[in-house]
mmCIF file of C-alpha atoms and ligand atoms in Angstrom:
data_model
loop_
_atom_site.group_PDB
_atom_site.id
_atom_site.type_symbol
_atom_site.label_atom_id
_atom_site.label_comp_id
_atom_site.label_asym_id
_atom_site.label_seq_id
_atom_site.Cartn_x
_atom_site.Cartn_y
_atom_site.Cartn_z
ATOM 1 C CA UNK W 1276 1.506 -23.917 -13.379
ATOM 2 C CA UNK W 1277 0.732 -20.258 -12.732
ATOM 3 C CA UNK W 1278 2.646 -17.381 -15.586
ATOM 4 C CA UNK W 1279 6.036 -16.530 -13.937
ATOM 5 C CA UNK W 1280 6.961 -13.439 -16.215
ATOM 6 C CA UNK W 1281 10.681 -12.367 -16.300
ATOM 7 C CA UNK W 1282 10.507 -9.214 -14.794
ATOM 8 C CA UNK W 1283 13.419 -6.610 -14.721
ATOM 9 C CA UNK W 1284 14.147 -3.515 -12.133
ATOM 10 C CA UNK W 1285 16.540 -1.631 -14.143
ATOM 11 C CA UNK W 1286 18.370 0.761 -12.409
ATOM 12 C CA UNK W 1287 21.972 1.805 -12.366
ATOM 13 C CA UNK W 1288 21.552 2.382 -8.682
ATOM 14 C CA UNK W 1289 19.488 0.043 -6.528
ATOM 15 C CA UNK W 1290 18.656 2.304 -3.334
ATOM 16 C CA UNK W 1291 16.320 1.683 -0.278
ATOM 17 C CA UNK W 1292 12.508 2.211 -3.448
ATOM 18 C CA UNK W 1293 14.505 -0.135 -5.744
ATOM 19 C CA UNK W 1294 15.379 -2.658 -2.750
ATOM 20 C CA UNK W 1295 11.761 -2.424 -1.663
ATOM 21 C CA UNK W 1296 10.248 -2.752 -5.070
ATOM 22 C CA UNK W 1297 12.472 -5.645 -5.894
ATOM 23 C CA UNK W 1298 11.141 -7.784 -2.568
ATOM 24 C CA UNK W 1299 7.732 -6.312 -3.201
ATOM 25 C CA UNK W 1300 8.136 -8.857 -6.993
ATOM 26 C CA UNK W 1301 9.473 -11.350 -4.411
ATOM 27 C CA UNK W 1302 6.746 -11.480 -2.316
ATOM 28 C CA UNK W 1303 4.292 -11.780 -4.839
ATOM 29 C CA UNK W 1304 6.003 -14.809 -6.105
ATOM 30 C CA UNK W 1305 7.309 -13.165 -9.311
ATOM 31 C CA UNK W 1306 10.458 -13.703 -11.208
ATOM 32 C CA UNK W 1307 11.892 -10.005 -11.104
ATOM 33 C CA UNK W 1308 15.701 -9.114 -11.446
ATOM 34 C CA UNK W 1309 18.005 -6.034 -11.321
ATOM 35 C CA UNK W 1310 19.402 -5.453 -14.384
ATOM 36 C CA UNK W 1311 22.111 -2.324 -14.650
ATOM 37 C CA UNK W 1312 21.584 -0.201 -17.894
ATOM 38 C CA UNK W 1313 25.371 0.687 -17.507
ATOM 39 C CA UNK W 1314 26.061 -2.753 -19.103
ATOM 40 C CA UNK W 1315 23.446 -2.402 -21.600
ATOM 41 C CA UNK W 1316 24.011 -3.088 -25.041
ATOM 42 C CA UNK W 1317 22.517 -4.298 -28.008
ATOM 43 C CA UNK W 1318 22.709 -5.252 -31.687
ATOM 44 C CA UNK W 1319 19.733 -3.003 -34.351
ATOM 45 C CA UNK W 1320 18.751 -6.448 -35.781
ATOM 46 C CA UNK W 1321 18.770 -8.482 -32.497
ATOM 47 C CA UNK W 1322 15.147 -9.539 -32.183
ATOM 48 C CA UNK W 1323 15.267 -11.616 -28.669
ATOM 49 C CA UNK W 1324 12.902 -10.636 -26.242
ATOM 50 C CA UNK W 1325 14.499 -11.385 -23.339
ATOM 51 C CA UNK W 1326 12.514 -9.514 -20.216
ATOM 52 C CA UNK W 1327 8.175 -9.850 -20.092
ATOM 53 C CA UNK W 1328 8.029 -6.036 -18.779
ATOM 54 C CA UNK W 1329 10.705 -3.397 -17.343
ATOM 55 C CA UNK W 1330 10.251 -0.884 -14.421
ATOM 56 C CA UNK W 1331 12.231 1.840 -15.928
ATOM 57 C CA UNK W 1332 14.239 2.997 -12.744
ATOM 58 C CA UNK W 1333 16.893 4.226 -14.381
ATOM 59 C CA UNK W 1334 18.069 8.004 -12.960
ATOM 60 C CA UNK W 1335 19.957 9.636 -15.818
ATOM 61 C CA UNK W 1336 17.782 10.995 -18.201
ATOM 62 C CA UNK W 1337 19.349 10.000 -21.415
ATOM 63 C CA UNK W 1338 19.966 6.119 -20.626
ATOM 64 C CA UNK W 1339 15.973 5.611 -19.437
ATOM 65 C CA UNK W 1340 15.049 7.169 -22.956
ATOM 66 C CA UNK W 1341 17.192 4.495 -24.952
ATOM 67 C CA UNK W 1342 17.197 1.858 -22.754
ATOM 68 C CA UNK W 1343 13.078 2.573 -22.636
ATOM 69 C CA UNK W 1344 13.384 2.887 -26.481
ATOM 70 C CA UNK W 1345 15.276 -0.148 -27.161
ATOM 71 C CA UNK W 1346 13.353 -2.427 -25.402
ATOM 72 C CA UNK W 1347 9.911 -0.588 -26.368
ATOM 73 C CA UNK W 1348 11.294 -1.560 -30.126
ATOM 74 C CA UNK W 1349 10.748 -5.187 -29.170
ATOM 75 C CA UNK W 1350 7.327 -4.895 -27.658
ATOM 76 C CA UNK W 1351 8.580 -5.357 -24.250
ATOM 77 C CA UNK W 1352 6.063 -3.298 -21.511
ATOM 78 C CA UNK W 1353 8.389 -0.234 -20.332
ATOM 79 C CA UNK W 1354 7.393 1.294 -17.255
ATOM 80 C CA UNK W 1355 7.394 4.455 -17.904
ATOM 81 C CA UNK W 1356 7.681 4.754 -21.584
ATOM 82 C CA UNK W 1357 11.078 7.029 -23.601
ATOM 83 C CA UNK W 1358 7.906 9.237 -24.852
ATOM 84 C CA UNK W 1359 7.006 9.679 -21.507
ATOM 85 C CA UNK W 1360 9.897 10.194 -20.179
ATOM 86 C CA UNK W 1361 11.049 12.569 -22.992
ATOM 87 C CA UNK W 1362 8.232 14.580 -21.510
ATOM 88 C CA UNK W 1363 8.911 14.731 -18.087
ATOM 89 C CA UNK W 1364 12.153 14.705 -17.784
ATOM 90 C CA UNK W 1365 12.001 18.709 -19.207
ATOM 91 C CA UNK W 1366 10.054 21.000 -17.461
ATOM 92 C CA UNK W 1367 9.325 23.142 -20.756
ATOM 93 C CA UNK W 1368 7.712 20.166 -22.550
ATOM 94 C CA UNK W 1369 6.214 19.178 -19.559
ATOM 95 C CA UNK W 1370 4.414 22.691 -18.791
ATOM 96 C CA UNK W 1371 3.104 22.233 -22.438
ATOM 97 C CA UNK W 1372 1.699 18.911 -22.536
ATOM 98 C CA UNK W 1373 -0.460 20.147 -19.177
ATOM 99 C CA UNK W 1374 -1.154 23.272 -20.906
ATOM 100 C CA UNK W 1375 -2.187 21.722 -23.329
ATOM 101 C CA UNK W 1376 -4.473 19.361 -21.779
ATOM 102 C CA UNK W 1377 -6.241 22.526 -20.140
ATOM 103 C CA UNK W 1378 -4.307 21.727 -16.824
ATOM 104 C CA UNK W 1379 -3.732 24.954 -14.014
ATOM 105 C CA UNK W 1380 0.074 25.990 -13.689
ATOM 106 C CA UNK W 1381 1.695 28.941 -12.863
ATOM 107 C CA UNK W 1382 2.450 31.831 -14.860
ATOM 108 C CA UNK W 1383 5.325 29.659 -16.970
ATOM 109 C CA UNK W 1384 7.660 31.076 -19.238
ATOM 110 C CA UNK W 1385 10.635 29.848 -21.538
ATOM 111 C CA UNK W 1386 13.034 32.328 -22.560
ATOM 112 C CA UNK W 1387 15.410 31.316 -25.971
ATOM 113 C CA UNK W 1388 17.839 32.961 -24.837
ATOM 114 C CA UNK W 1389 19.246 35.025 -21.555
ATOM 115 C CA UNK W 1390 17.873 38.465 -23.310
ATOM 116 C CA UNK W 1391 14.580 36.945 -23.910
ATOM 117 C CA UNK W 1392 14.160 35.319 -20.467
ATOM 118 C CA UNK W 1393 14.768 38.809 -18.888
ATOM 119 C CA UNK W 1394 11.846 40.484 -20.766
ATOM 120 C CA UNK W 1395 9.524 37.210 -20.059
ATOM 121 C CA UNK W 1396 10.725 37.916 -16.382
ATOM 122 C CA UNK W 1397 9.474 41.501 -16.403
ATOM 123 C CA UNK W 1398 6.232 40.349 -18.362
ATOM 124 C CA UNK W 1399 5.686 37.579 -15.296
ATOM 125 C CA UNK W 1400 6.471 40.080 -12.878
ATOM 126 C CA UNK W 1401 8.983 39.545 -9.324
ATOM 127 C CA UNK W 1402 9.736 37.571 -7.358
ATOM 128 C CA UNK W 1403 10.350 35.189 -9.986
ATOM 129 C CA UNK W 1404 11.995 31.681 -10.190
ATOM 130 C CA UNK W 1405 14.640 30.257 -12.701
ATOM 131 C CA UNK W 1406 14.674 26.239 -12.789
ATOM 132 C CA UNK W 1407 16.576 24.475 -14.485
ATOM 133 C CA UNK W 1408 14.622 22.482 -17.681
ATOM 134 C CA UNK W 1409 15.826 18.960 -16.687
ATOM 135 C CA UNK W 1410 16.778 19.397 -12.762
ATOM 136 C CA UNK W 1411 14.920 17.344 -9.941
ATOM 137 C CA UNK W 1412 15.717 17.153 -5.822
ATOM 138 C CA UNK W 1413 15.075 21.572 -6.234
ATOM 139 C CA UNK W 1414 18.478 21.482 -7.464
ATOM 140 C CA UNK W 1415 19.682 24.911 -9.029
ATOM 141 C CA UNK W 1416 15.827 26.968 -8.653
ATOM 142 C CA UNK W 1417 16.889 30.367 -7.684
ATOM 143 C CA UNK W 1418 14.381 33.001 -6.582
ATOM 144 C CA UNK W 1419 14.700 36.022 -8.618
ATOM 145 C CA UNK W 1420 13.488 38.828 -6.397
ATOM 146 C CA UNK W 1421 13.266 41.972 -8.638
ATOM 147 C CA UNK W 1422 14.793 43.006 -12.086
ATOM 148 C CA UNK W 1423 18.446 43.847 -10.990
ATOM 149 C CA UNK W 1424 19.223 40.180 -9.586
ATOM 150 C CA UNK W 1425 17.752 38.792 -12.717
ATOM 151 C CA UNK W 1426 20.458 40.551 -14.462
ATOM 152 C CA UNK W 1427 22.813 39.491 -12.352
ATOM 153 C CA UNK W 1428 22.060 35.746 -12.984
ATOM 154 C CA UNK W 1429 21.418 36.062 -15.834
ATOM 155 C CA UNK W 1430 24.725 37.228 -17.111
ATOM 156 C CA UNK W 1431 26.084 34.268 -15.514
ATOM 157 C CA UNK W 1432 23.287 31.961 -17.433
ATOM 158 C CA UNK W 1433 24.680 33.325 -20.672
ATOM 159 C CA UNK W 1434 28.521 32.879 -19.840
ATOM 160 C CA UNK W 1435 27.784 29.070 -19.438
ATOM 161 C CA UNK W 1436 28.707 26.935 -22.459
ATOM 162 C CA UNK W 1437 26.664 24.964 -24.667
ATOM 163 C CA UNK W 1438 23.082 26.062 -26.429
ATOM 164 C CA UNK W 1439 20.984 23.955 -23.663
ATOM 165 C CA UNK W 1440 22.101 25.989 -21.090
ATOM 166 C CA UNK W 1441 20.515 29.388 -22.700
ATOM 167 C CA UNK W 1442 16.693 28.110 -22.665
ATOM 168 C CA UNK W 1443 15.831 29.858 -19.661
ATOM 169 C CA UNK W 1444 12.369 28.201 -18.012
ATOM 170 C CA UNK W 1445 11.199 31.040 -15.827
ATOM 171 C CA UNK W 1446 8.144 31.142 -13.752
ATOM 172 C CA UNK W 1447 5.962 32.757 -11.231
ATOM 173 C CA UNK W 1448 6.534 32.927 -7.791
ATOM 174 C CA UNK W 1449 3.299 31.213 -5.870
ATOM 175 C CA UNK W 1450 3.401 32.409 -1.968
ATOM 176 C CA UNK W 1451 2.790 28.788 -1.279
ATOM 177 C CA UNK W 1452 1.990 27.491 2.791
ATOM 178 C CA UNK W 1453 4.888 26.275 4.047
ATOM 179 C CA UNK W 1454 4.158 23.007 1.533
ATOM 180 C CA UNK W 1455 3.362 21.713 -1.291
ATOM 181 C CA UNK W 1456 1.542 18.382 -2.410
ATOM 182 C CA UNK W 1457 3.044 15.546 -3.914
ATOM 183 C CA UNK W 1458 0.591 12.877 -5.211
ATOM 184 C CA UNK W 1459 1.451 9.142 -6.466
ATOM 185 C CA UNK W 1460 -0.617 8.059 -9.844
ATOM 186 C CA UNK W 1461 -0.369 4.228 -11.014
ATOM 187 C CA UNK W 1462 -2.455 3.111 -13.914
ATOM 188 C CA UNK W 1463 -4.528 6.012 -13.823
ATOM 189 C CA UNK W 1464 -5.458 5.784 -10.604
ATOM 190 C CA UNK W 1465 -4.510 7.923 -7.443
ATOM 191 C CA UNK W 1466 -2.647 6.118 -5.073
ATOM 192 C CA UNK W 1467 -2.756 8.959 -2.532
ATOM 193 C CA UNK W 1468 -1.474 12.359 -1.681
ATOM 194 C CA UNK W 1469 0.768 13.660 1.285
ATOM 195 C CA UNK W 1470 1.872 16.919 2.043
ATOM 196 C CA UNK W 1471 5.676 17.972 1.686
ATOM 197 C CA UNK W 1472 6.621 20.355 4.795
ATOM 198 C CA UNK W 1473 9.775 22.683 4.685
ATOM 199 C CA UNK W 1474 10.675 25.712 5.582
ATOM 200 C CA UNK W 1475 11.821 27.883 2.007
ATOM 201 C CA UNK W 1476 11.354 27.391 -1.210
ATOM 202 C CA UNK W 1477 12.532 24.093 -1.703
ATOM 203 C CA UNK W 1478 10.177 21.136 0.079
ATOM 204 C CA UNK W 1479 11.869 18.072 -1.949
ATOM 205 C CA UNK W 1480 11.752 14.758 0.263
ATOM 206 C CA UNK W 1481 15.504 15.294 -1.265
ATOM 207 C CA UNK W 1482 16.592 18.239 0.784
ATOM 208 C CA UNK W 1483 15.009 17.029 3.924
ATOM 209 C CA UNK W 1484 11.531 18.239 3.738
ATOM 210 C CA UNK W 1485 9.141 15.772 6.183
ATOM 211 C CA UNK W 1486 5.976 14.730 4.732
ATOM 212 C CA UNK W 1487 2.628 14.319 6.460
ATOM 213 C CA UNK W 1488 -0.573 12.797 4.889
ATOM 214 C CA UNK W 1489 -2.875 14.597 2.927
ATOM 215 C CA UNK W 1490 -6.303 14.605 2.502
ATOM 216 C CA UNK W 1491 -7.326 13.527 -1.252
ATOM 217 C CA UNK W 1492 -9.944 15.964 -2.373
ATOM 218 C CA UNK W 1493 -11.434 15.332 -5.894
ATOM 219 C CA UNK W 1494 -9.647 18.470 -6.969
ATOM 220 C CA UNK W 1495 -6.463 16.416 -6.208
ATOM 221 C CA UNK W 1496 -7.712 13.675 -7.517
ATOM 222 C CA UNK W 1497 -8.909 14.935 -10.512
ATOM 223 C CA UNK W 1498 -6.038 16.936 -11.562
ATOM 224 C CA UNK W 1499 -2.944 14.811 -10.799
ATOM 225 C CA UNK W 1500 -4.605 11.740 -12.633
ATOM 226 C CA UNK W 1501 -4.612 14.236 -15.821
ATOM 227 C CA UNK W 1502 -1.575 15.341 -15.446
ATOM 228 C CA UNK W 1503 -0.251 11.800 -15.501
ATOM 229 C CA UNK W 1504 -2.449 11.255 -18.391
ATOM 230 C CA UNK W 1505 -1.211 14.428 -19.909
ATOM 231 C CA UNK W 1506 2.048 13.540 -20.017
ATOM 232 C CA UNK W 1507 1.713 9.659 -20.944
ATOM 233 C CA UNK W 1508 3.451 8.293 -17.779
ATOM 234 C CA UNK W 1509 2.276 5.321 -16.528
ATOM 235 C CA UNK W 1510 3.293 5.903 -12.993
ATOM 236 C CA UNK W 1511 3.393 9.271 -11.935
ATOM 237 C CA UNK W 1512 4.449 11.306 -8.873
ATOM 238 C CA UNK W 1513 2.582 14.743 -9.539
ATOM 239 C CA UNK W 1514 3.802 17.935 -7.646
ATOM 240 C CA UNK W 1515 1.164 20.320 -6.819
ATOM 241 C CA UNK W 1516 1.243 23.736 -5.057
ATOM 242 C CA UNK W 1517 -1.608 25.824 -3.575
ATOM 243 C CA UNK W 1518 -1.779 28.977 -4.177
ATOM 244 C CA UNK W 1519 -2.669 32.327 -1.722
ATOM 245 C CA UNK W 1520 -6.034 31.808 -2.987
ATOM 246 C CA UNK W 1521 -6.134 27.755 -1.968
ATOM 247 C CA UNK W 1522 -5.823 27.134 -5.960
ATOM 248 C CA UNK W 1523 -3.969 24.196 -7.130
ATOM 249 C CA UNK W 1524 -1.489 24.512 -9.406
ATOM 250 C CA UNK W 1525 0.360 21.658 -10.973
ATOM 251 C CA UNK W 1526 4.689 22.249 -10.956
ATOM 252 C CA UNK W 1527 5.510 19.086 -12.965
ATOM 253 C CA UNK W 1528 5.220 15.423 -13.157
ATOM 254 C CA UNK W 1529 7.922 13.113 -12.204
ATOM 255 C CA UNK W 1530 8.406 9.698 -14.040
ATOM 256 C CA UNK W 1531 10.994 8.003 -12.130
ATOM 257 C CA UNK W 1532 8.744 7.990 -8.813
ATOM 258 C CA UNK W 1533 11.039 8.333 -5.332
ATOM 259 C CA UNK W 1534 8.145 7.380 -3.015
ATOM 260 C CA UNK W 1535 10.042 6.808 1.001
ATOM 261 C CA UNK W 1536 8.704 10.004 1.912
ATOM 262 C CA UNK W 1537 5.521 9.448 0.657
ATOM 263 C CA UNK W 1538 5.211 5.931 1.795
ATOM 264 C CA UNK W 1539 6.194 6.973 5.475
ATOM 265 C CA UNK W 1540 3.516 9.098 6.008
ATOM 266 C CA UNK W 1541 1.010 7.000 4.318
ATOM 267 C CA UNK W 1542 1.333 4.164 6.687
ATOM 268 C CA UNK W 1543 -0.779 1.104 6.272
ATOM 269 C CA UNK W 1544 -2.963 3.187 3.615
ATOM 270 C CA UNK W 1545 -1.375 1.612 0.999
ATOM 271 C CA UNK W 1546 2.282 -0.227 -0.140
ATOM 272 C CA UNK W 1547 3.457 1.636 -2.871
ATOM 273 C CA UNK W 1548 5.892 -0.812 -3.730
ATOM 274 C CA UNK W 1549 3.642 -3.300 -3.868
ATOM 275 C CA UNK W 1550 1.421 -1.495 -5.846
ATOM 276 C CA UNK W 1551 3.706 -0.923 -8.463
ATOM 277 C CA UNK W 1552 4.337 -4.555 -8.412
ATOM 278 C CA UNK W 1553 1.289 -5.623 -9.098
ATOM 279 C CA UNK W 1554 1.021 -3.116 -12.196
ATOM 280 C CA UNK W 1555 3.973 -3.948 -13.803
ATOM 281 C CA UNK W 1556 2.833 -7.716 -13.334
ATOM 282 C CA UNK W 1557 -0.514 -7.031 -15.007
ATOM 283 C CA UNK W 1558 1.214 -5.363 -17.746
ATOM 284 C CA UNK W 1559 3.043 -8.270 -18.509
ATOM 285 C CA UNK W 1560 0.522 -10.882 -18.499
ATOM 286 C CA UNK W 1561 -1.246 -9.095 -20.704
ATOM 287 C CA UNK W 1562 1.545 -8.571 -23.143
HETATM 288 N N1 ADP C 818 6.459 28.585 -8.818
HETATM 289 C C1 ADP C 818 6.792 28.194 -7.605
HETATM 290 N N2 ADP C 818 6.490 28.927 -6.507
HETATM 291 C C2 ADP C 818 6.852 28.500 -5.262
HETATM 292 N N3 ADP C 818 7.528 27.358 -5.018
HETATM 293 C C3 ADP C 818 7.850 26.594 -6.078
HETATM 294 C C4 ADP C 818 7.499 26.965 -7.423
HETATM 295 N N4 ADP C 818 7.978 26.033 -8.262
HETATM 296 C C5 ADP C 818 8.568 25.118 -7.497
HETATM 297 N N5 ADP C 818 8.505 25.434 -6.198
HETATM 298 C C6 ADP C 818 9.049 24.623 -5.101
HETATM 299 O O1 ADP C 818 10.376 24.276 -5.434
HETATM 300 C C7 ADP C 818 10.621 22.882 -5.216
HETATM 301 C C8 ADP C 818 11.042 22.199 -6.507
HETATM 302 O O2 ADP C 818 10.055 22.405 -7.494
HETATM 303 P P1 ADP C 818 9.823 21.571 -8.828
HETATM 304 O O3 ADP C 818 9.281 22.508 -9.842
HETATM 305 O O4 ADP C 818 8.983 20.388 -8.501
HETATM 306 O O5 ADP C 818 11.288 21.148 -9.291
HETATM 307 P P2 ADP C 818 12.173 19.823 -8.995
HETATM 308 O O6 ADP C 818 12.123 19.078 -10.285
HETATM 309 O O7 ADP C 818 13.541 20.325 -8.701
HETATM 310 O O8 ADP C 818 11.534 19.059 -7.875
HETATM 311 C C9 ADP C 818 9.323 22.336 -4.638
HETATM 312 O O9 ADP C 818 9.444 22.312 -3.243
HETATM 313 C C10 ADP C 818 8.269 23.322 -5.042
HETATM 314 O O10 ADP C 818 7.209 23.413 -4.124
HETATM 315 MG MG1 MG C 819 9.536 18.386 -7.881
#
């Protein structure tokens, strides 16, 4: 009898990727359920294994850590990881761990405080952008165009409440083509690369961007599968932006991969879903 592991999509929210990558286990004849970390609980000293490996779908940030860590503490296969995830999920650590891995980004900045981020602004030089440190979808990036509108906003950074809110992640402004480049990493390996068309700033799948294919050059290649690596994730969706000079930057790394744009204008050239599938099965048969 061939290994059926107990697989788990967990997800508070199963959308149209969760749907697919639930019928993608189907199809491949493995056991695979949705479990909601909503309902989540469990006891410090409870040692039951109950899943064989867990795609980590889960959209708020805090829940995938601990839900990641819990199960991670039983030597369940968590795809991605909390540590990961930790990573990603804040744009400051991320820009660090690719820094730190000799990886290009742009001119990236973290002010401690609204004062602070106005001199790192000057330093970096306008037009600037302020992102939030744990935003996604483009959400909240505002384009700082010279030194009196980063006053401006930045007066009404340092009225909001709470310390979080006071790290201010600033960086350059890269006079980008119309695009930007969003490539797909599984298992250390590039899955592909497609190009994210928009008019403005913003070119998330999120906000309506369309996506076209793009041609994987081993510059892509090379430096989306470190940046995965870089930041530990597992599965990877890496954004990348060219600069005036055709240079490729790297913007950040997401963990919790949204891939319908993506797949769309891949095609036939591969089933992401599928391909996830198949990981997270591996994983667990060799747990
Ligand atoms: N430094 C930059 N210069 C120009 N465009 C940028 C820059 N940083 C981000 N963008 C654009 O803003 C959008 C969101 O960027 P990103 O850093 O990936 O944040 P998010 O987590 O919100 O997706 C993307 O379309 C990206 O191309
Ligand atoms: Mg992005």
């Amino acid at each position: 009898m061939s290994f059926r592991p107990g697989l788990v999509v967990l997800a508070s929210q199963v959308r149209l990727d969760e749907r697919r990558l639930l019928e993608a286990f189907e199809q491949r004849g493995a056991q695979c359920e949705h479990a909601d970390p909503r309902l989540l609980w469990s006891l410090a000293d409870d040692r039951t294994r109950r899943w064989h490996g867990v795609l980590n779908r889960e959209i708020g940030q805090v829940r995938a850590v601990y839900a990641a860590r819990t199960l991670e503490a039983l030597g369940v296969p968590v795809v991605n990881d909390a540590a990961s995830i930790e990573v990603c999920g804040d744009k400051w650590r991320t820009s660090l761990a690719l820094v730190g891995a000799g990886l290009p980004i742009p001119r990236t900045a973290l002010g401690l405080t609204p004062q602070a981020a106005l001199t790192a602004l000057d330093q970096i030089g306008y037009p600037a952008l302020i992102k939030p440190l744990t935003g996604s979808w483009g959400r909240l990036i505002v384009q700082i165009r010279d030194r009196s509108m980063a006053e401006e906003v930045l007066e009404y950074v340092k009225a909001l409440p709470g310390p979080q809110s006071h790290l201010v992640y600033v960086q350059e402004f890269i006079a980008k083509p119309g695009r930007d480049i969003r490539a797909i990493v599984l298992g250390g390996e590039l899955l592909g690369a497609v190009y994210r068309i928009a008019d403005g700033i913003r070119t998330n799948v999120a906000r309506g961007a369309s996506t076209q294919p793009c041609q994987e050059s081993a510059e892509i290649t090379k430096l989306a599968v470190a940046a995965a690596t870089a930041t530990g994730t597992d599965i990877a969706a890496v954004d990348l932006i060219e600069d005036a000079d055709g240079r490729l930057l790297i913007l950040e790394v997401n963990h919790r991969v949204e891939f319908s744009g993506f797949q769309q204008a891949m095609g036939d050239r591969v089933d992401v879903a599928d391909r996830i599938a198949g990981y997270l099965i591996g994983r667990a048969e060799r747990w």
